[in-house]
Amino acid sequence: MALADAFLRAGKVRDLYAVGADRLLLVASDRLSAFDVVLPTPITDKGRVLTGLSRFWFAGTSHIIANPCSPRIPRRCPRK
Amino acid sequence: MTSGDAATVAHLRGRMMLGRRTEVLQVECVVRGYISGSGLKEYRQTGEICGIALPANLRESDRLPEPIFTPAWKAPAGQHDENITLARVAELVGGEALAARLRDASLALYAHGAAVCERAGIILADTKFEFGLTPSGELLLIDEVMTPDSSRFWDAEAYAPGRAQASFDKQFVRDWLEAQPWGKTAPGPELPADVVEGTRARYLEAFERITGASFGRYLTEDVIA
């Protein structure tokens, strides 16, 4: 399936795609917003930093509250 | 773009996260450990933030006596989010019990995050969480979590209350933009290569200091360790 067909919407920084009926794929772009304006020049790897940090925190906080990476919801997510 | 395209696969590497479709609660669950931004503005007008009374004479960027839950209503596009009380959260999400759960989870998440950041020499001044409900009614933490885009990260070494603090990640680009003949309305100016590289370095440094993991290894092996 072409990714473009599953496209749902673009946020300021992240793009959202539908996966099946009940899942979402979030793709973090390298777009940077400063003074509430999205700048025309991307910051290389910024989207990867944001994604990696979110995954790190999801893995470390599932004892506080469930998230899409929680053990109860099988998913390929990093665990420490 | 198509999913099988090699360039697309390379582009997507490290920037994808699989989530679940949930009913997204229309409340930004903000926790503040320090006073800044819209919280500071409200405090100066009322002495409170989101109905929470605070000590008199707090200075900009001061550490609060304890972290506070300061939710905001997610305004439709084009409008500014509005700070709201816990009672208003209960009305918006449909119940006091759920509102209390959002507050308690947010405060616990912040406490965890702030402690991890502190060990890395970074102050988590404030951050914003989002939550969703699954069709079976399970509450999930969703979206992005404690990233530079959803948080204020400050360098602990440079911290000096009584004024605005430099953003750990964005200050480099902000300083450059401030020096440009630009009215801070779209479109913004193109960034020169050294500003891109300097900003990138700060983001990578934030990642590595907070996670204690190698960014290079995250990219090549898809692990954060």
Coordinates of C-alpha atoms in Angstrom, one line a residue:
Chain A
M1 CA 0.0 0.0 0.0
A2 CA 1.3 3.5 -0.8
L3 CA 1.9 5.5 2.4
A4 CA 0.3 8.4 0.7
D5 CA -3.1 6.6 0.6
A6 CA -3.1 6.3 4.4
F7 CA -2.3 9.9 5.0
L8 CA -4.6 11.5 7.6
R9 CA -3.2 14.9 8.3
A10 CA -0.1 17.0 8.7
G11 CA 0.5 18.9 12.0
K12 CA 3.0 21.6 12.4
V13 CA 5.8 19.1 12.9
R14 CA 4.3 15.6 12.6
D15 CA 2.4 13.7 9.9
L16 CA -0.3 11.2 10.7
Y17 CA -1.1 8.0 8.8
A18 CA -3.8 5.4 9.4
V19 CA -2.7 1.8 9.9
G20 CA -5.6 -0.6 9.7
A21 CA -8.7 0.3 11.6
D22 CA -7.4 1.2 15.0
R23 CA -3.8 2.2 14.7
L24 CA -1.9 5.3 13.7
L25 CA 1.6 5.9 12.3
L26 CA 3.2 9.1 13.5
V27 CA 6.1 10.4 11.4
A28 CA 8.1 13.3 13.0
S29 CA 9.4 15.6 10.4
D30 CA 12.5 17.8 10.7
R31 CA 10.4 21.0 10.6
L32 CA 11.1 23.5 13.3
S33 CA 8.8 26.1 14.6
A34 CA 10.2 29.3 16.2
F35 CA 8.1 32.3 17.3
D36 CA 5.1 30.3 16.2
V37 CA 6.3 30.2 12.6
V38 CA 7.3 26.9 10.9
L39 CA 10.7 27.8 9.3
P40 CA 11.4 26.8 5.6
T41 CA 14.7 25.1 6.5
P42 CA 14.5 21.7 8.2
I43 CA 16.8 20.7 11.1
T44 CA 18.5 17.5 10.1
D45 CA 17.5 14.6 12.5
K46 CA 15.2 16.7 14.7
G47 CA 12.3 14.4 14.0
R48 CA 14.4 11.4 15.0
V49 CA 15.4 13.1 18.3
L50 CA 11.8 13.8 19.1
T51 CA 10.7 10.3 18.2
G52 CA 13.6 8.7 20.2
L53 CA 12.9 10.8 23.2
S54 CA 9.2 9.9 23.2
R55 CA 10.0 6.2 22.9
F56 CA 12.4 6.5 25.8
W57 CA 9.8 8.1 28.0
F58 CA 7.0 5.8 26.9
A59 CA 9.2 2.8 27.9
G60 CA 10.1 4.4 31.2
T61 CA 6.7 5.5 32.3
S62 CA 4.3 2.6 31.5
H63 CA 4.2 1.9 35.3
I64 CA 2.6 5.3 35.7
I65 CA 0.1 5.2 32.9
A66 CA -0.5 2.9 29.9
N67 CA 0.6 4.0 26.4
P68 CA 0.6 2.5 22.9
C69 CA 4.0 0.9 23.8
S70 CA 2.8 -0.7 27.0
P71 CA 3.3 -4.4 27.5
R72 CA -0.5 -4.9 27.6
I73 CA -0.5 -3.6 24.0
P74 CA 2.1 -5.7 22.2
R75 CA 4.2 -3.5 20.1
R76 CA 7.8 -3.3 18.9
C77 CA 9.0 -0.7 21.2
P78 CA 12.4 -0.3 23.0
R79 CA 12.5 -1.3 26.6
K80 CA 15.4 -0.7 28.9
Chain B
M1 CA 5.7 8.5 -1.7
T2 CA 5.4 4.8 -1.6
S3 CA 6.3 2.5 1.3
G4 CA 8.6 0.3 -0.7
D5 CA 10.8 3.1 -2.0
A6 CA 14.4 2.8 -0.6
A7 CA 14.8 6.6 -0.2
T8 CA 11.5 6.7 1.7
V9 CA 12.5 3.9 4.0
A10 CA 15.8 5.7 4.8
H11 CA 13.9 8.9 5.4
L12 CA 11.5 7.3 7.8
R13 CA 14.1 5.5 9.8
G14 CA 14.0 6.5 13.5
R15 CA 11.2 9.0 13.1
M16 CA 8.2 6.6 13.1
M17 CA 6.0 5.7 16.0
L18 CA 3.0 3.4 16.0
G19 CA 0.1 4.6 18.1
R20 CA -3.5 3.7 18.6
R21 CA -6.5 5.6 17.4
T22 CA -8.1 7.0 20.5
E23 CA -10.7 9.5 21.4
V24 CA -8.2 12.4 22.1
L25 CA -9.2 14.3 25.2
Q26 CA -9.4 18.0 24.4
V27 CA -7.3 19.1 27.3
E28 CA -3.5 19.9 27.3
C29 CA -2.3 18.4 30.5
V30 CA 0.5 20.9 31.4
V31 CA 2.7 20.5 34.5
R32 CA 4.9 23.3 35.7
G33 CA 7.8 23.0 38.1
Y34 CA 9.0 26.5 37.3
I35 CA 7.1 29.7 36.4
S36 CA 7.4 30.9 32.8
G37 CA 5.4 31.6 29.6
S38 CA 1.6 31.7 29.9
G39 CA 1.8 30.7 33.5
L40 CA 3.9 33.7 34.4
K41 CA 1.5 36.0 32.5
E42 CA -1.5 34.6 34.4
Y43 CA 0.3 34.7 37.7
R44 CA 1.2 38.4 37.2
Q45 CA -2.4 39.2 36.5
T46 CA -4.1 37.1 39.2
G47 CA -1.6 35.7 41.6
E48 CA -2.8 32.2 40.5
I49 CA -2.3 29.8 37.6
C50 CA -5.4 27.8 36.6
G51 CA -7.1 28.6 40.0
I52 CA -4.1 27.5 42.0
A53 CA -3.0 30.2 44.4
L54 CA 0.8 30.7 44.5
P55 CA 3.1 32.6 46.9
A56 CA 3.6 36.3 46.3
N57 CA 6.7 37.8 44.8
L58 CA 7.7 34.9 42.5
R59 CA 10.2 36.0 39.9
E60 CA 10.2 34.9 36.3
S61 CA 11.7 31.3 36.0
D62 CA 11.5 30.7 39.8
R63 CA 11.1 27.2 40.9
L64 CA 7.6 26.6 42.3
P65 CA 7.1 25.3 45.9
E66 CA 5.9 22.1 44.2
P67 CA 5.0 21.1 40.6
I68 CA 1.5 22.1 39.7
F69 CA -1.1 20.8 37.2
T70 CA -2.1 23.7 34.9
P71 CA -4.4 22.3 32.2
A72 CA -5.3 24.2 29.1
W73 CA -8.3 23.9 26.8
K74 CA -7.2 23.0 23.2
A75 CA -8.5 25.9 21.2
P76 CA -9.5 25.3 17.6
A77 CA -6.8 26.3 15.0
G78 CA -6.1 30.0 14.9
Q79 CA -7.1 30.6 18.5
H80 CA -4.8 30.5 21.6
D81 CA -5.1 27.7 24.1
E82 CA -6.7 28.9 27.3
N83 CA -5.6 28.0 30.8
I84 CA -8.5 26.3 32.7
T85 CA -9.3 25.0 36.2
L86 CA -9.6 21.4 37.2
A87 CA -13.3 21.9 37.5
R88 CA -13.4 22.9 33.9
V89 CA -11.3 19.9 32.9
A90 CA -14.0 17.7 34.6
E91 CA -16.7 19.4 32.5
L92 CA -14.7 18.9 29.3
V93 CA -13.8 15.2 29.8
G94 CA -17.0 14.2 31.5
G95 CA -16.2 13.6 35.1
E96 CA -14.3 14.6 38.2
A97 CA -12.8 11.1 38.6
L98 CA -11.2 11.2 35.1
A99 CA -10.0 14.8 35.7
A100 CA -8.3 13.8 38.9
R101 CA -6.7 10.8 37.1
L102 CA -5.3 13.2 34.4
R103 CA -3.9 15.4 37.1
D104 CA -2.4 12.6 39.1
A105 CA -0.9 10.9 36.1
S106 CA 0.5 14.2 34.7
L107 CA 2.2 15.1 38.0
A108 CA 3.7 11.6 38.3
L109 CA 5.0 11.7 34.8
Y110 CA 6.5 15.1 35.4
A111 CA 8.2 14.0 38.6
H112 CA 9.7 11.0 36.8
G113 CA 10.9 13.2 33.9
A114 CA 12.2 16.0 36.0
A115 CA 14.3 13.6 38.1
V116 CA 15.8 12.0 34.9
C117 CA 16.5 15.4 33.4
E118 CA 18.0 16.7 36.6
R119 CA 20.6 13.9 36.6
A120 CA 21.5 15.0 33.0
G121 CA 21.9 18.6 34.1
I122 CA 18.7 19.7 32.4
I123 CA 15.8 21.5 34.1
L124 CA 12.4 20.3 32.9
A125 CA 10.7 23.6 33.5
D126 CA 7.3 22.6 32.2
T127 CA 5.8 20.0 29.8
K128 CA 2.6 19.1 28.2
F129 CA 0.9 15.7 28.0
E130 CA -1.9 14.4 25.9
F131 CA -4.2 11.6 26.7
G132 CA -6.7 9.5 24.8
L133 CA -9.4 7.0 25.6
T134 CA -9.6 3.6 23.8
P135 CA -13.0 2.3 22.7
S136 CA -13.0 0.1 25.8
G137 CA -12.4 3.1 28.0
E138 CA -8.7 2.6 28.8
L139 CA -6.8 5.9 29.4
L140 CA -3.6 6.1 27.4
L141 CA -0.7 8.6 27.3
I142 CA -0.5 9.5 23.6
D143 CA 1.3 11.8 21.2
E144 CA 4.8 13.0 22.0
V145 CA 6.3 12.8 25.5
M146 CA 8.7 15.2 27.2
T147 CA 10.3 16.3 23.9
P148 CA 11.8 19.7 23.2
D149 CA 8.7 20.5 21.3
S150 CA 6.3 19.8 24.2
S151 CA 8.5 21.0 27.0
R152 CA 10.8 23.8 28.2
F153 CA 14.2 22.4 28.7
W154 CA 16.8 24.7 30.4
D155 CA 20.5 24.1 31.0
A156 CA 20.8 23.7 34.8
E157 CA 24.3 25.2 34.7
A158 CA 23.1 28.5 33.2
Y159 CA 19.9 28.7 35.3
A160 CA 19.4 32.1 36.8
P161 CA 15.9 33.1 38.0
G162 CA 14.6 36.7 37.6
R163 CA 14.7 36.6 33.8
A164 CA 13.8 34.4 30.9
Q165 CA 16.0 31.3 30.5
A166 CA 17.6 30.3 27.3
S167 CA 15.9 27.3 25.7
F168 CA 18.3 24.3 25.7
D169 CA 17.5 23.3 22.1
K170 CA 16.1 26.3 20.3
Q171 CA 18.0 29.3 21.6
F172 CA 20.7 29.0 19.0
V173 CA 18.2 29.4 16.2
R174 CA 16.2 32.0 18.1
D175 CA 19.2 34.2 18.7
W176 CA 20.0 34.1 15.0
L177 CA 16.4 34.9 14.0
E178 CA 16.4 37.9 16.5
A179 CA 19.3 39.4 14.6
Q180 CA 17.5 39.1 11.2
P181 CA 15.3 41.7 9.6
W182 CA 12.2 39.6 10.0
G183 CA 8.8 40.5 11.5
K184 CA 8.2 37.0 13.0
T185 CA 5.3 36.3 10.6
A186 CA 5.3 33.5 8.0
P187 CA 7.2 32.9 5.9
G188 CA 10.3 32.7 8.0
P189 CA 13.8 33.1 6.6
E190 CA 15.9 30.2 5.3
L191 CA 18.5 29.2 7.8
P192 CA 22.2 29.1 6.9
A193 CA 24.1 25.8 7.2
D194 CA 25.9 26.7 10.4
V195 CA 22.7 27.6 12.2
V196 CA 21.1 24.3 11.1
E197 CA 24.2 22.4 12.3
G198 CA 24.4 24.3 15.6
T199 CA 20.7 23.7 16.3
R200 CA 21.0 20.0 15.3
A201 CA 23.9 19.6 17.7
R202 CA 21.8 20.9 20.6
Y203 CA 18.9 18.5 19.8
L204 CA 21.3 15.6 19.7
E205 CA 22.9 16.7 22.9
A206 CA 19.5 16.8 24.6
F207 CA 18.8 13.3 23.4
E208 CA 22.1 11.8 24.6
R209 CA 22.1 13.6 27.9
I210 CA 18.6 12.7 28.8
T211 CA 18.5 9.1 27.6
G212 CA 22.2 8.3 28.3
A213 CA 22.1 6.6 24.9
S214 CA 24.1 7.1 21.7
F215 CA 22.1 8.8 19.0
G216 CA 24.2 7.1 16.4
R217 CA 23.3 3.7 17.8
Y218 CA 19.6 4.7 17.9
L219 CA 19.8 5.4 14.2
T220 CA 21.8 2.3 13.2
E221 CA 20.4 -0.3 15.6
D222 CA 17.0 1.2 16.5
V223 CA 17.7 0.8 20.2
I224 CA 17.9 3.4 23.0
A225 CA 20.5 2.0 25.2

